[in-house]
Short mmCIF file of C-alpha atoms in Angstrom, two decimals:
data_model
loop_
_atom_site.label_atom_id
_atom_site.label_comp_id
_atom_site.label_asym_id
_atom_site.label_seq_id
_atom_site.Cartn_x
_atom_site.Cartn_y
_atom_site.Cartn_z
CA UNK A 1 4.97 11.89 -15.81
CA UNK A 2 4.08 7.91 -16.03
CA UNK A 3 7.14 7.73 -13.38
CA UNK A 4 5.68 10.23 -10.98
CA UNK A 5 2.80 8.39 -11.40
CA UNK A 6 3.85 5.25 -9.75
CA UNK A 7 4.96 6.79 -7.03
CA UNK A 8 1.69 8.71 -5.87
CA UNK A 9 0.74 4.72 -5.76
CA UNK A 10 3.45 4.42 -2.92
CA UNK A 11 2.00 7.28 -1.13
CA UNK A 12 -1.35 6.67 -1.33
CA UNK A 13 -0.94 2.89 -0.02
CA UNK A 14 1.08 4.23 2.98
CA UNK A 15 -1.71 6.87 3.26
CA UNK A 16 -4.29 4.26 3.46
CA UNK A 17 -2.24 2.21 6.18
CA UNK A 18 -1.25 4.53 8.98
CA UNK A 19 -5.02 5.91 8.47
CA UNK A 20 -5.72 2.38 9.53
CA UNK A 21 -3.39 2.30 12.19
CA UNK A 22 -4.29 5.60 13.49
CA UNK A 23 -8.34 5.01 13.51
CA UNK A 24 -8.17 1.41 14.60
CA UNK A 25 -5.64 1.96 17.35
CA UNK A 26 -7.95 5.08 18.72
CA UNK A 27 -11.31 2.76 18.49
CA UNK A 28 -9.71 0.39 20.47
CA UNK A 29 -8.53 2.77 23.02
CA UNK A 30 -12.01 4.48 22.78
CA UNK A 31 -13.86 0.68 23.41
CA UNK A 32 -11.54 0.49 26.29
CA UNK A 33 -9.11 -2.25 25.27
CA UNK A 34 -5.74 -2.75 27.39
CA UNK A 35 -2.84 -0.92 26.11
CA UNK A 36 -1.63 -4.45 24.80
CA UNK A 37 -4.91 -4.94 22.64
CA UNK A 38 -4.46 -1.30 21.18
CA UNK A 39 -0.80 -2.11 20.29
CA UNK A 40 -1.68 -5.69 19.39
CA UNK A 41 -3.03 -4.20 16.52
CA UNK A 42 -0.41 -3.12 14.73
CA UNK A 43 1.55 -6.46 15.68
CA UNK A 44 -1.06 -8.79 14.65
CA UNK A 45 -0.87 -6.68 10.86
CA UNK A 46 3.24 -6.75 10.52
CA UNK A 47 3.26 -10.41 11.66
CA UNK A 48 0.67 -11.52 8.70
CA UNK A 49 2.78 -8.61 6.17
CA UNK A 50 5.97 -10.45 6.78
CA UNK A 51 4.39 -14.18 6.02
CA UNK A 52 2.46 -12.90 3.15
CA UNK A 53 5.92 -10.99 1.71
CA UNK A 54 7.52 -14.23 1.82
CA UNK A 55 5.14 -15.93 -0.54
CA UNK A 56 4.26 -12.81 -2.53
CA UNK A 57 7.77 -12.72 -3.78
CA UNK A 58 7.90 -15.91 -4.97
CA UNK A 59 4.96 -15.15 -6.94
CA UNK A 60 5.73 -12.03 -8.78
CA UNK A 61 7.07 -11.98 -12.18
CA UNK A 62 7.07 -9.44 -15.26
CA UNK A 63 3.66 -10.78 -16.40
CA UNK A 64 1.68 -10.62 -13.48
CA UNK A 65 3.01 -7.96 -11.28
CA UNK A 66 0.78 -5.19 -12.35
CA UNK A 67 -2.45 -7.84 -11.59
CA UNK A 68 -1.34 -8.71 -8.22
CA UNK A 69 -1.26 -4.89 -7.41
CA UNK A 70 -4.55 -4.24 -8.64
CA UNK A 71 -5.71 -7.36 -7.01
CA UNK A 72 -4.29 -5.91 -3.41
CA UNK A 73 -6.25 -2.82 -4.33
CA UNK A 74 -9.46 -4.66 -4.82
CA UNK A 75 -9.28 -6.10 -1.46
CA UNK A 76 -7.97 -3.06 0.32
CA UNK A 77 -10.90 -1.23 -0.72
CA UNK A 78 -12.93 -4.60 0.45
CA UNK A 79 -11.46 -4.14 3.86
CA UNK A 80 -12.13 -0.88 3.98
CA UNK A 81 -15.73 -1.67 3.71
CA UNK A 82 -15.63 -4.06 6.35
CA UNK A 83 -14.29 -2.16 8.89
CA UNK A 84 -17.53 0.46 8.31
CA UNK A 85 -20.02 -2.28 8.30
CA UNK A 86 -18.39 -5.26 11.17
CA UNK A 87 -17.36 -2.40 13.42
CA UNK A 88 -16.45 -4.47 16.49
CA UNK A 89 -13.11 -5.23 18.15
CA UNK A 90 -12.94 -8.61 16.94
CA UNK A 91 -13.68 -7.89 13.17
CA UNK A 92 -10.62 -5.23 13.84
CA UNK A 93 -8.21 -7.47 14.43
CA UNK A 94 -9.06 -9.80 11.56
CA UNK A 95 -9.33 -7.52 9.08
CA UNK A 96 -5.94 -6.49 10.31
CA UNK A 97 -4.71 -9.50 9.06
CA UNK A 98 -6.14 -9.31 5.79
CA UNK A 99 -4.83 -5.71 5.61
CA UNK A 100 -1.46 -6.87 6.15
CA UNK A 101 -1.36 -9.29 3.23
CA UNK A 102 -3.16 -7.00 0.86
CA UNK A 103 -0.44 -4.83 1.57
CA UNK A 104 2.50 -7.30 1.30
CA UNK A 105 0.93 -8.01 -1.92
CA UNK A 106 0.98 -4.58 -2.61
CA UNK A 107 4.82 -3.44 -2.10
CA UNK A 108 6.46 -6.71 -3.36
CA UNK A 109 5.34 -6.25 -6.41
CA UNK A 110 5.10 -2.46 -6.64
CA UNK A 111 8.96 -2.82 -6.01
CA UNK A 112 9.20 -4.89 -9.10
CA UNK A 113 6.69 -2.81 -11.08
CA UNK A 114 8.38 0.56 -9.92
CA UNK A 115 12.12 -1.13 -11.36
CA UNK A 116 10.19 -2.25 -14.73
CA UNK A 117 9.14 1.58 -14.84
CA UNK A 118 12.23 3.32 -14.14
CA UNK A 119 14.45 0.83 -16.46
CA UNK A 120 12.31 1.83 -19.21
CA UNK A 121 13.02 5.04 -19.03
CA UNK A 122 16.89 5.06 -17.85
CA UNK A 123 16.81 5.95 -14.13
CA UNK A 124 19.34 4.68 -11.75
CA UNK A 125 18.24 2.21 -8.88
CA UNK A 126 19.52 5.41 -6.11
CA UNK A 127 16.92 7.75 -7.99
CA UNK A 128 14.49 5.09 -7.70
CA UNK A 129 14.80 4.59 -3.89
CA UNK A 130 15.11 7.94 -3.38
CA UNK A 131 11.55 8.89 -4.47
CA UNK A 132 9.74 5.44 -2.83
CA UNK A 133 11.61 6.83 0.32
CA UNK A 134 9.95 9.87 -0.17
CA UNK A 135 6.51 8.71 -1.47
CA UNK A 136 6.14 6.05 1.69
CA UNK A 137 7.18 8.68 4.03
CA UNK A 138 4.92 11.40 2.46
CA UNK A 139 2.18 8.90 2.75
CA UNK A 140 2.53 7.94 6.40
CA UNK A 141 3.03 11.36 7.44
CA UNK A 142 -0.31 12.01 5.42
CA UNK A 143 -2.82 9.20 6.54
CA UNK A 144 -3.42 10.03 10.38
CA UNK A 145 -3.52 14.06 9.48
CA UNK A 146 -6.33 13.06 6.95
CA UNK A 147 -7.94 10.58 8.89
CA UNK A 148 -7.80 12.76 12.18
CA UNK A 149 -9.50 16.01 9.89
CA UNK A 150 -11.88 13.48 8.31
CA UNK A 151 -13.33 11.65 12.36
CA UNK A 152 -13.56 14.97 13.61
CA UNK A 153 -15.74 16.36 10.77
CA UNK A 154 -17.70 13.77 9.29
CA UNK A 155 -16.90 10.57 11.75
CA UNK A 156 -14.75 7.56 11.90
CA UNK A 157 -16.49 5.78 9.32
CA UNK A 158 -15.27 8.47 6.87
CA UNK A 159 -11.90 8.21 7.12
CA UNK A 160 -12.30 4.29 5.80
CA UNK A 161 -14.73 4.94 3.05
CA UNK A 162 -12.08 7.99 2.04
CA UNK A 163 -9.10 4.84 2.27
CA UNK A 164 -11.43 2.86 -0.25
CA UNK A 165 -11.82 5.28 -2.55
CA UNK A 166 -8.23 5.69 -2.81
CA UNK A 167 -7.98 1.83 -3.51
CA UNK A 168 -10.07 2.23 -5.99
CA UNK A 169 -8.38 5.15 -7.73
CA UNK A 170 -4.75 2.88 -7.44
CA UNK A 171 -6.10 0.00 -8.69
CA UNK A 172 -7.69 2.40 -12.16
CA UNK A 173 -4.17 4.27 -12.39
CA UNK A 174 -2.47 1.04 -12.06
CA UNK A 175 -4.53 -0.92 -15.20
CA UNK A 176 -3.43 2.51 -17.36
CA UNK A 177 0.19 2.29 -16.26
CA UNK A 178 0.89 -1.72 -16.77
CA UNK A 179 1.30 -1.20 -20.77
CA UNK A 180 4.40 0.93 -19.63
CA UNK A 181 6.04 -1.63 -17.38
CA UNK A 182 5.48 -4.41 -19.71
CA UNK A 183 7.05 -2.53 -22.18
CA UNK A 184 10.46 -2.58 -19.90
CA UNK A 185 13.18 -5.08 -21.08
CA UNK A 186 13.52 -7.88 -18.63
CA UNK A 187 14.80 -7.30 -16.02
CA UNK A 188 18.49 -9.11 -15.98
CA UNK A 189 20.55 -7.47 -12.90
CA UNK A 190 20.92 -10.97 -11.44
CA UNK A 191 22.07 -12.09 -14.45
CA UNK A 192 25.30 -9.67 -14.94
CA UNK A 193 28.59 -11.34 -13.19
CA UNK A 194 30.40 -9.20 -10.64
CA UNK A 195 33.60 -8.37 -11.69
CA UNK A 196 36.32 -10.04 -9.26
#
C-alpha cells in the first residue's frame, strides 16, 4: 500500500503540470500571443527544470529527500495561487520558471525517495520504473482532461486552485510516508564493484 502510495505522488505532480501547460498555453493563445509566445511557454519551464535538476541532485541525500519534496509542494501550491491572483502574460511566464524548479525539485528527489521505498520492501529497480512510467504517463494524460472539464464548468481559475489543492494533499501524504523511506538501508548500488 505505502508503495502505491508514492506513486499516486508521481501522477498527481504530472497531473498538476500538463494542467499548467494546457491552461497557460490556451490563455496565451486566448490573449492573442504569437504562436512563439504560446510555445515559449513550455520552453521557458524545461529550460529552468533542467538548471534546477542539475543542482537539485547535488543536494539530495537520505536525510533530506522527503523535505525537499514537501518543500516543492509548498511552492507548487504557491504558484498555483499566483497564477489566479497575477493573471497577466508576464506573471505567466515567470511563474513558469518557478514551476519548473519546483518541479525539478520535485522528481530528483522523488526518484531517490521512490528507490528508498521500494528497497525497503524488496522490489527490483525494472518494477520500480515500470510503475513511475506508468504513474507520469497516467498523470499527463490526466491533467488537461481535468483541467479542460474544470474551465468549461467552473472557469480557468479552477483548474489552478484544483492543482493547489493537490500540492497540498502531496506534500500531507508525503510527511506520513518519510518514516518509511528513512527506514530503507542506505542506499549502496554505487558502492558494489562490477564484476569484470
Amino acid at each position: 500500500m505505502v508503495r502505491l502510495a508514492i506513486y499516486s505522488f508521481a501522477l498527481m505532480m504530472d497531473t498538476i503540470l500538463s494542467s499548467v501547460f494546457f491552461v497557460c498555453m490556451v490563455r496565451l493563445a486566448d490573449m492573442q500571443a504569437s504562436a512563439l509566445a504560446v510555445a515559449s511557454f513550455m520552453s521557458v519551464w524545461a529550460i529552468a527544470y533542467m538548471i534546477a535538476s542539475l543542482t537539485a541532485g547535488g543536494l539530495v541525500t537520505k536525510r533530506n529527500a522527503g523535505w525537499i519534496l514537501v518543500g516543492s509542494c509548498v511552492v507548487s501550491t504557491v504558484v498555483s495561487a499566483g497564477y489566479v491572483l497575477i493573471p497577466g502574460m508576464a506573471a505567466m511566464y515567470l511563474l513558469g520558471i518557478v514551476q519548473g524548479c519546483a518541479t525539478a525539485f520535485f522528481f530528483t528527489p522523488f526518484q531517490f525517495f521512490m528507490k528508498l521505498l521500494d528497497e525497503n520492501q524488496k522490489k527490483s529497480i525494472t518494477h520500480s520504473t515500470g510503475l513511475y512510467t506508468f504513474s507520469w504517463s497516467m498523470g499527463f494524460a490526466l491533467g488537461p482532461f481535468i483541467a479542460g472539464f474544470l474551465w468549461v464548468h467552473f472557469g480557468w481559475q479552477s483548474c489552478h486552485l484544483v492543482n493547489g489543492l493537490l500540492a497540498v494533499i502531496m506534500a500531507c501524504g508525503i510527511v506520513r510516508l518519510k518514516r518509511f523511506a528513512e527506514a530503507a538501508p542506505t542506499v549502496q548500488a554505487a558502492e558494489t564493484p562490477v564484476a569484470d
